[in-house]
Short mmCIF file of C-alpha atoms in Angstrom, two decimals:
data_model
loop_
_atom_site.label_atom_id
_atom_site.label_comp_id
_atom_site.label_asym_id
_atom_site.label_seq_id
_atom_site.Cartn_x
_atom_site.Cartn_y
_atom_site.Cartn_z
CA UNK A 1 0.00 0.00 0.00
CA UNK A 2 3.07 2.28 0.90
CA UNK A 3 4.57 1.55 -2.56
CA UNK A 4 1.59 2.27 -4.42
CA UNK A 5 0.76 5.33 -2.81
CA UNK A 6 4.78 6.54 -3.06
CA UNK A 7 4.35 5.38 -7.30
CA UNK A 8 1.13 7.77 -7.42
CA UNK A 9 3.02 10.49 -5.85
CA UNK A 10 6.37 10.03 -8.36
CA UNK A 11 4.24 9.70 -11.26
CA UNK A 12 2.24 12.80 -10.24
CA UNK A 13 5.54 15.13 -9.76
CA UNK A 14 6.88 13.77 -12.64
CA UNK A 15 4.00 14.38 -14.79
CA UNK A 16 4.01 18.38 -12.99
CA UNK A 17 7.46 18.79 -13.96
CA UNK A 18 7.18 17.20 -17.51
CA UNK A 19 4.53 19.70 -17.83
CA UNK A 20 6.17 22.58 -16.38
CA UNK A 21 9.54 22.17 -18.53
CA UNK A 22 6.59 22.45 -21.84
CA UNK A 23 7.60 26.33 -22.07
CA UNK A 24 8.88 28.72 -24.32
CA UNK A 25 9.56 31.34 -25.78
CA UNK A 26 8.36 33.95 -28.53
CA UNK A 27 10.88 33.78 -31.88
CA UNK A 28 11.76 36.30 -33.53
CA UNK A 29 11.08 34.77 -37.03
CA UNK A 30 9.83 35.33 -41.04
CA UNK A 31 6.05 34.43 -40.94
CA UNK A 32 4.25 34.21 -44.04
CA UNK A 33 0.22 34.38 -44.42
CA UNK A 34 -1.64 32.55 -47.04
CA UNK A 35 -4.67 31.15 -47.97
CA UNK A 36 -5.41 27.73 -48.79
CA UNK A 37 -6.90 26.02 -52.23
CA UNK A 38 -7.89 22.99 -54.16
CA UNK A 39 -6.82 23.20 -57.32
CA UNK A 40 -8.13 21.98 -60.92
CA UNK A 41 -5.82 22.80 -63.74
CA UNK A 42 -7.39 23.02 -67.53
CA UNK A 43 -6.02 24.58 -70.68
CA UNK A 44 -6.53 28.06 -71.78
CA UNK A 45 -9.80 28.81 -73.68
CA UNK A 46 -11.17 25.60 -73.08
CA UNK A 47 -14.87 25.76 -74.46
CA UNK A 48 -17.55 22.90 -76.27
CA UNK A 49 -18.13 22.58 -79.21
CA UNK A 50 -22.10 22.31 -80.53
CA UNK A 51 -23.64 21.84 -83.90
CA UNK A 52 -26.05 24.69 -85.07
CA UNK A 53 -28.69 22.37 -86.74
CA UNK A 54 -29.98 18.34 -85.80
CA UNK A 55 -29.75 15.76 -87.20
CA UNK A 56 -27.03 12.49 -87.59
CA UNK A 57 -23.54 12.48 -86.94
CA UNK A 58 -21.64 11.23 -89.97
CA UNK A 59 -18.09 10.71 -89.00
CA UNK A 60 -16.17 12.97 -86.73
CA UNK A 61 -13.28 14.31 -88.82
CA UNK A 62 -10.56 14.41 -85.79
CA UNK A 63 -9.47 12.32 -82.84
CA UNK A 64 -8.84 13.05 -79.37
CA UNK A 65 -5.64 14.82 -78.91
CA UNK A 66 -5.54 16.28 -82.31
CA UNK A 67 -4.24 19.44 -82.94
CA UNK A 68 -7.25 21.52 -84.83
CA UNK A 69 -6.29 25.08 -86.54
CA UNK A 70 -8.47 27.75 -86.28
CA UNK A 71 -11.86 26.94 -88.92
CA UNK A 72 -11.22 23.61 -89.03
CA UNK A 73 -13.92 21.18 -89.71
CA UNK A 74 -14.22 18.69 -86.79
CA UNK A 75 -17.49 16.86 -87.32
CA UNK A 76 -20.05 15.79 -90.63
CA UNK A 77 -23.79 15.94 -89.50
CA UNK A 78 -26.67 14.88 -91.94
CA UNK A 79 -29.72 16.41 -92.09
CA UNK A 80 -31.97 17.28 -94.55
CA UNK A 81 -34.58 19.97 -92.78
CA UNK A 82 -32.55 22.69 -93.33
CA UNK A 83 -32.61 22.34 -96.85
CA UNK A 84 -36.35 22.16 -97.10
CA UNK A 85 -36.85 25.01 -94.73
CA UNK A 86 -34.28 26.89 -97.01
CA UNK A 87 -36.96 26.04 -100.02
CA UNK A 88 -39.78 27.16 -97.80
CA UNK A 89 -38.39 30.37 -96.62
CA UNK A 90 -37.48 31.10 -100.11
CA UNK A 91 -40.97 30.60 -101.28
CA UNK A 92 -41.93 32.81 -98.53
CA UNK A 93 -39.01 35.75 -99.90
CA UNK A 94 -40.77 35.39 -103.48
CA UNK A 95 -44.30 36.36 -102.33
CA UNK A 96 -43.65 39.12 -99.66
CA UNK A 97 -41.51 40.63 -103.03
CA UNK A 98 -44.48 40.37 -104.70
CA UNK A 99 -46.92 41.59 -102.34
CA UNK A 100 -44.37 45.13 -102.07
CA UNK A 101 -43.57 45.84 -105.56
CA UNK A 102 -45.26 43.16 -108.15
CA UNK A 103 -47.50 44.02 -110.82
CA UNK A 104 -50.22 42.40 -108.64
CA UNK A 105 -48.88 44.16 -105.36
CA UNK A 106 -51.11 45.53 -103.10
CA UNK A 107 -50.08 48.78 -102.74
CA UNK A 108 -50.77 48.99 -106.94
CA UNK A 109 -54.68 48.52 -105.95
CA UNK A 110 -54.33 50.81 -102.56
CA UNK A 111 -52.79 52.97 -104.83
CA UNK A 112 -55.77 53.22 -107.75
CA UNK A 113 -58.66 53.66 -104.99
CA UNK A 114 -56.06 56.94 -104.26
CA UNK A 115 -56.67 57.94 -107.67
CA UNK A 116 -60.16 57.39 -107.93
CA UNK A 117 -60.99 58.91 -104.65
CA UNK A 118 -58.84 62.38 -105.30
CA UNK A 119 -61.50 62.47 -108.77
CA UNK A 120 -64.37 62.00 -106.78
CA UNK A 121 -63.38 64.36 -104.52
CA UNK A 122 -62.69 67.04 -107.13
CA UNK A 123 -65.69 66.01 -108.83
CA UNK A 124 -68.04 66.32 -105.18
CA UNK A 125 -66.07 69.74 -104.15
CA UNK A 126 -67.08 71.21 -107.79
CA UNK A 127 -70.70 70.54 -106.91
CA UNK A 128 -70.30 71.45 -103.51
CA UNK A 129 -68.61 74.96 -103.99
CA UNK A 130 -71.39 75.98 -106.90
CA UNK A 131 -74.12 74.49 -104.51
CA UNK A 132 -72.55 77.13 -101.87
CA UNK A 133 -72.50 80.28 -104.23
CA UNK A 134 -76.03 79.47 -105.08
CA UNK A 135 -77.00 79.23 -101.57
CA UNK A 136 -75.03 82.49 -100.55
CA UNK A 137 -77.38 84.04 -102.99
CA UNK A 138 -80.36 82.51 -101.40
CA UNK A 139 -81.04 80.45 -104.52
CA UNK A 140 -81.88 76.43 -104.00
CA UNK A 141 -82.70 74.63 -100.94
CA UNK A 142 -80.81 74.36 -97.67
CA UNK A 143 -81.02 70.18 -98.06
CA UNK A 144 -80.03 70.06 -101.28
CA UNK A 145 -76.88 71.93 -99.78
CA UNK A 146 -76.73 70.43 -96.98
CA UNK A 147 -76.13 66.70 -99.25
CA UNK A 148 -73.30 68.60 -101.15
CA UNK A 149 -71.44 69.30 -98.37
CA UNK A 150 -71.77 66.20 -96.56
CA UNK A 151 -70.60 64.65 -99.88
CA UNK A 152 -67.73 66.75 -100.13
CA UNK A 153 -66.63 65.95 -96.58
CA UNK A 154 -67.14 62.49 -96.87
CA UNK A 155 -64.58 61.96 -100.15
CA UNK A 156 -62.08 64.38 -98.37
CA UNK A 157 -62.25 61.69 -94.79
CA UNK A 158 -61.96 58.45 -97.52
CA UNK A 159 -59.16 60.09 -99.33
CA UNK A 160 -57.10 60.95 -95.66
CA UNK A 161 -58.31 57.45 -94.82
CA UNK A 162 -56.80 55.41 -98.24
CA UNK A 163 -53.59 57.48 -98.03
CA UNK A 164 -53.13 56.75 -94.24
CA UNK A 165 -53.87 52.97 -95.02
CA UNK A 166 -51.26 53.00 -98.26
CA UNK A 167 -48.70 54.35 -96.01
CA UNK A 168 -49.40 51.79 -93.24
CA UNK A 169 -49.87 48.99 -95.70
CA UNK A 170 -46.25 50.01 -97.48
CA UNK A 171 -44.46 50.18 -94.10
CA UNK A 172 -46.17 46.41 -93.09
CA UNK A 173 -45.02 45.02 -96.16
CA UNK A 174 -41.44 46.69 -95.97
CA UNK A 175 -41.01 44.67 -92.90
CA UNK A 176 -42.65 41.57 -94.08
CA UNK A 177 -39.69 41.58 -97.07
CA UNK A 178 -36.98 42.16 -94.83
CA UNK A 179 -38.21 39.04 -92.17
CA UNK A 180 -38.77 37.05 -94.87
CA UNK A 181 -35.29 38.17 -96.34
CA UNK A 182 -33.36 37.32 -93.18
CA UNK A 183 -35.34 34.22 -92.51
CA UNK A 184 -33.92 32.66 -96.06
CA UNK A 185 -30.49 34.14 -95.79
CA UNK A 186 -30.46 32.47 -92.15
CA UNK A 187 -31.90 29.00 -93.72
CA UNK A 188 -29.35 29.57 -96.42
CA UNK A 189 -26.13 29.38 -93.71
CA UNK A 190 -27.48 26.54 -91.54
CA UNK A 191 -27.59 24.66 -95.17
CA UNK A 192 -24.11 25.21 -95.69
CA UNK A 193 -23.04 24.17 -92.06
CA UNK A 194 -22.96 20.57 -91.97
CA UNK A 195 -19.71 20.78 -90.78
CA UNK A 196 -18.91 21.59 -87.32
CA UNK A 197 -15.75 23.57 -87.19
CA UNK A 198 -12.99 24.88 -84.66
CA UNK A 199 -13.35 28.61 -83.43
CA UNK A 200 -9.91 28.18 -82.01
CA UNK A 201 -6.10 27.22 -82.73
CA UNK A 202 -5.93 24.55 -79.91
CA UNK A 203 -5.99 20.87 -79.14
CA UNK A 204 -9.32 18.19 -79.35
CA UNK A 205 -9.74 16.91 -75.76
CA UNK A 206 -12.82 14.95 -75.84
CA UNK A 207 -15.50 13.62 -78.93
CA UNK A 208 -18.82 13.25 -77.26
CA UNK A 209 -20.40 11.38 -79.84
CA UNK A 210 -19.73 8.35 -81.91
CA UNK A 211 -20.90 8.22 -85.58
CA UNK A 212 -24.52 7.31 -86.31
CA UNK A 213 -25.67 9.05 -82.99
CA UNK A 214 -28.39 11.77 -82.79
CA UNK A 215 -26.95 15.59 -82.71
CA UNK A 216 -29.09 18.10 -81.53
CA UNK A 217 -28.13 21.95 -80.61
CA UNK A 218 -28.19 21.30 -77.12
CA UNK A 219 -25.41 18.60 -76.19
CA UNK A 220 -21.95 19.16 -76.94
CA UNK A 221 -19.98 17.34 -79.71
CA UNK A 222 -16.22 17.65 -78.53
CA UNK A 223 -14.05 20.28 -75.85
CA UNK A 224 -11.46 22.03 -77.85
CA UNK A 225 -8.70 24.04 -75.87
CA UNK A 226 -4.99 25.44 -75.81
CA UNK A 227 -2.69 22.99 -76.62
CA UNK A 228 0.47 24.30 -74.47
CA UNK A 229 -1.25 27.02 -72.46
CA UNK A 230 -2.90 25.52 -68.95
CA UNK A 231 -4.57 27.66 -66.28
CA UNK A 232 -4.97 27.00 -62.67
CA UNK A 233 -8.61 26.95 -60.95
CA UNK A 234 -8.84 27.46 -57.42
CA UNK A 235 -11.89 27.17 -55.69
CA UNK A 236 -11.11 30.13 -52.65
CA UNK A 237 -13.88 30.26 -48.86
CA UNK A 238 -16.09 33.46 -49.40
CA UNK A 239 -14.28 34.29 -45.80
CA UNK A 240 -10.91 34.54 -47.62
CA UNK A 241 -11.91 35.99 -50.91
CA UNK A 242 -11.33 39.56 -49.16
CA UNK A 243 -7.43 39.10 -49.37
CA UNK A 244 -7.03 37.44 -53.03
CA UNK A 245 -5.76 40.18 -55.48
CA UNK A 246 -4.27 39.89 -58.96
CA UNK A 247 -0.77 39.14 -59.11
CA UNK A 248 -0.38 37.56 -55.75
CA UNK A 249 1.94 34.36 -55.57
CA UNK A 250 0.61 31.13 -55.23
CA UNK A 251 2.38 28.18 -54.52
CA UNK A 252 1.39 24.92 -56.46
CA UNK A 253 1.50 20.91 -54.97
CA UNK A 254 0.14 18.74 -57.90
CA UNK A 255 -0.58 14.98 -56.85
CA UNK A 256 1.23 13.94 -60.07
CA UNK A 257 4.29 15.74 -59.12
CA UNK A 258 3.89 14.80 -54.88
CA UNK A 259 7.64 15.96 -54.93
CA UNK A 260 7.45 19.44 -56.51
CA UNK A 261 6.52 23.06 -55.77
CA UNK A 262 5.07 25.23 -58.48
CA UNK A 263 4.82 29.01 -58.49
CA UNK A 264 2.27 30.58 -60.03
CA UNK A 265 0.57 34.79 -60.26
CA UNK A 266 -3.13 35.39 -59.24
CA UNK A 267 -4.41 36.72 -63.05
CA UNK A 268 -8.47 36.54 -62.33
CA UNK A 269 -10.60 36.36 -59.72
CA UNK A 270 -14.45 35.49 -60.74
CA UNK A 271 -16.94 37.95 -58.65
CA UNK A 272 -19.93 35.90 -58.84
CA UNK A 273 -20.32 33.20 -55.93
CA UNK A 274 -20.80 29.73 -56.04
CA UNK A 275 -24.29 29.38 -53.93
CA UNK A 276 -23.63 25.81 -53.75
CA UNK A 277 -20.33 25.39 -51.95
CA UNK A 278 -19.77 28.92 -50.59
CA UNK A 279 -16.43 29.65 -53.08
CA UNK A 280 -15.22 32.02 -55.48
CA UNK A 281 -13.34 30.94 -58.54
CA UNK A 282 -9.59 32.51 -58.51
CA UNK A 283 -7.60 31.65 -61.66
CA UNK A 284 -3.61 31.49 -61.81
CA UNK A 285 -0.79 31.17 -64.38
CA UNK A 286 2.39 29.13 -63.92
CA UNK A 287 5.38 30.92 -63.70
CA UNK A 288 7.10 27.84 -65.49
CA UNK A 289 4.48 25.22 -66.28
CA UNK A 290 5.74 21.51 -65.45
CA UNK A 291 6.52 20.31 -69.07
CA UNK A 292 3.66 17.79 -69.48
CA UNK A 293 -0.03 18.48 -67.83
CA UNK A 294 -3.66 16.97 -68.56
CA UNK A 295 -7.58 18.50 -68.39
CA UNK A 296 -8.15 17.52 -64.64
CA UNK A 297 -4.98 17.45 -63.04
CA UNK A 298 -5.47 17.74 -59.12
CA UNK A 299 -3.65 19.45 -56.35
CA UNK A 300 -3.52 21.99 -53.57
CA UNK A 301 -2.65 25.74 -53.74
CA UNK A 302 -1.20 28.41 -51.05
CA UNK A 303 -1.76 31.67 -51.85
CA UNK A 304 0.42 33.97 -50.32
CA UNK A 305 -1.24 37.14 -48.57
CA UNK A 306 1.61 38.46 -47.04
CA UNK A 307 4.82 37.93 -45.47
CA UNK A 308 6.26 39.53 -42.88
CA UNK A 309 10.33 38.90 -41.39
CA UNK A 310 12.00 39.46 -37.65
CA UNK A 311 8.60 39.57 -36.20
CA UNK A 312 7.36 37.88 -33.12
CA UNK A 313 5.97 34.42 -33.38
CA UNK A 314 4.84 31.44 -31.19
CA UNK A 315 3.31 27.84 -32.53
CA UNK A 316 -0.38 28.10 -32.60
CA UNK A 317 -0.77 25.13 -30.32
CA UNK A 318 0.39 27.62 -27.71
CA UNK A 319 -2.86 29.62 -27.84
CA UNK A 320 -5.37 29.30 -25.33
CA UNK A 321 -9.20 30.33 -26.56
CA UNK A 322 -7.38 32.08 -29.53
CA UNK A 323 -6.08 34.88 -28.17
CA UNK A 324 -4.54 34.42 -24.76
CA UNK A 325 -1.31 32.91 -23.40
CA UNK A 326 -0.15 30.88 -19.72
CA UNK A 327 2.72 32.46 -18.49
CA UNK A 328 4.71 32.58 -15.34
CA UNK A 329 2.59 35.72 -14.53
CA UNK A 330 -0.61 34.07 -15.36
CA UNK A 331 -2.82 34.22 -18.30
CA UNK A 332 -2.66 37.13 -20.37
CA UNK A 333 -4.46 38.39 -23.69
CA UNK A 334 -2.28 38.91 -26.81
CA UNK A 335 -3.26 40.72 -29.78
CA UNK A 336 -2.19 38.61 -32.70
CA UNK A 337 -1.11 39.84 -36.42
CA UNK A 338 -0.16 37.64 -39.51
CA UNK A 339 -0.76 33.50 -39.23
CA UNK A 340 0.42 30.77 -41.00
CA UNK A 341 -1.02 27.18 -40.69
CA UNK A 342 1.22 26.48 -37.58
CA UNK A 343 2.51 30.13 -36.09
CA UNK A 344 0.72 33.66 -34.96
CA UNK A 345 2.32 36.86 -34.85
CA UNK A 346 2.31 38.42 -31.70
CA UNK A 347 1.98 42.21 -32.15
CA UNK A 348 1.28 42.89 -28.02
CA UNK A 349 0.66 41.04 -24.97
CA UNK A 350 4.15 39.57 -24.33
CA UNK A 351 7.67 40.13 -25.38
CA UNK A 352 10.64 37.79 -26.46
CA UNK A 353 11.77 37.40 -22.75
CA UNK A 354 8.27 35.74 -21.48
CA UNK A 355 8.01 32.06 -20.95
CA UNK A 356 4.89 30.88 -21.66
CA UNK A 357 3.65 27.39 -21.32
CA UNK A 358 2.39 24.77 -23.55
CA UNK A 359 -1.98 24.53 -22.46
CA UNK A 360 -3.25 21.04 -20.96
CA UNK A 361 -5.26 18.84 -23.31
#
């Protein structure tokens, strides 16, 4: 019993002063501040590619890994609507040109009731003025006057009303031709573009579809991209997006290359937020590029914030509720600067003479 209460006691005193010798203190040391990223690299200008009409994919004219010049044709579709509607709208072309300015247009007949109304109306004003003299003379009746001047009022009101319809009609049909104009041009061009074609010098990542497959305008054919140009995406917390600015440095770990450091510049940072996962997308460019990379390639990214030499710094395991200290005074509160993923700068609180001591678990 004496034994095992003399152990207790040893183990106790030696735990206190294993404890007690856990002390340190501050370093006067180079912190650096950064902020941590997945990364996703891709090539420069990567886009897909989609076909403008439907129809049947024919053969694709490249292979994966291709290099594809600028207006080069990467796919043959068949289809056969365009060409009707092509027929159709050009039907369509031929009778709005018609309607405007054929000898059966119908501005020709608005045009001929204009001509016949201006002779009746000289016709009822010639019988409506000598109705008038007679009547300012007191000669003839008041109805009989009365009907001339209605007359005469009524062909003037038809002859406003034809011209106001001629001009309306004209400006309907103007607009009719140049819809029906576009419409066949535009039937015309999707005719012609069977072929799918490149927008961009680059390289042919992936073909979507095999020949003999459906193409419609809504599911991409291939992804076409830079061939020796890659960017880096990083995928930054909406709590550190505050710091990122172009041109920082950011410091690359691919898992293909688990024994290599890459440097890379801040050159975009997207503004809009990704509601899903709470992250901004912050692009880079390699400094010098490692001399063989793939779509996809996966790693993790530091971005430096700032850095900060001979400054005051203790490991962040130190830290008790985040911003206090045990020393041999007691605890005291610190006010911390720049932090790293295993130091704090201490900017007051305690100086490079205090020991302070490691907190209990």
């Amino acid at each position: 019993m004496f034994k095992s209460v003399v152990y207790s006691m040893l183990l106790i005193l030696l735990t206190f002063c294993s404890k007690k010798d856990e002390k340190i203190q501050p370093n006067l040391t180079t912190i650096t501040e950064s902020v941590y990223s997945s990364v996703i690299i891709q090539p420069d200008s990567l886009y897909q590619v989609y076909a403008i009409v439907n129809g049947i994919l024919e053969r694709n004219l490249v292979e994966e890994g291709d290099l594809v010049s600028k207006g080069a044709a990467l796919a043959q579709i068949i289809n056969t609507n365009p060409k009707l509607n092509a027929e159709n709208a050009l039907l369509s072309y031929n009778l709005a040109q018609k309607n405007y300015s054929g000898s059966n247009a119908i501005l020709k007949s608005l045009e001929e009731k204009i001509k016949a109304q201006k002779l009746k109306l000289i016709n009822d004003s010639i019988n409506y003025f000598r109705q008038k003299n007679l009547w300012d003379q007191y000669i003839g009746s008041k109805a009989e006057y009365d009907t001339k001047e209605l007359s005469y009022q009524l062909s003037k009101n038809s002859l406003n009303l034809l011209k106001s319809e001629f001009g309306r009609t004209k400006n309907e049909l103007q607009i009719q031709l140049k819809q029906a104009e576009n419409n066949y041009k535009n039937s015309v061009t999707t005719t012609e573009d069977f072929k799918v074609t490149s927008k961009i010098n680059g390289k042919v990542y992936a073909l979507n579809k095999n020949p003999g497959e459906i193409i419609n305008t809504t599911q991409p054919l291939a992804s076409i991209g830079s061939a020796n140009t890659f960017i880096i995406e990083m995928l930054v917390d909406e709590v550190d997006i505050v710091k990122i600015k172009k041109g920082q440095e950011v410091i690359i770990i691919l898992d293909a290359y688990p024994d290599k450091t890459f440097k890379a510049l801040v050159s975009k940072i997207y503004p809009e937020k990704n509601e899903r996962n709470q992250t901004f997308l912050v692009e880079a460019n390699f400094v010098k590029a490692p001399e063989i990379l793939y779509p996809g390639l996966s790693g993790e990214a530091n971005i430096i914030i700032a850095i900060k030499k001979n400054t005051l710094t203790i490991p962040k395991e130190y830290l008790i509720e985040g911003t206090k200290v045990r020393t041999e005074d007691g605890i005291k509160e610190i006010v911390l600067g720049l932090q790293s993923m295993d130091v704090v700068e201490i900017l007051s609180g305690i100086t490079e003479d205090t020991w302070i001591y490691k907190p209990e678990k």
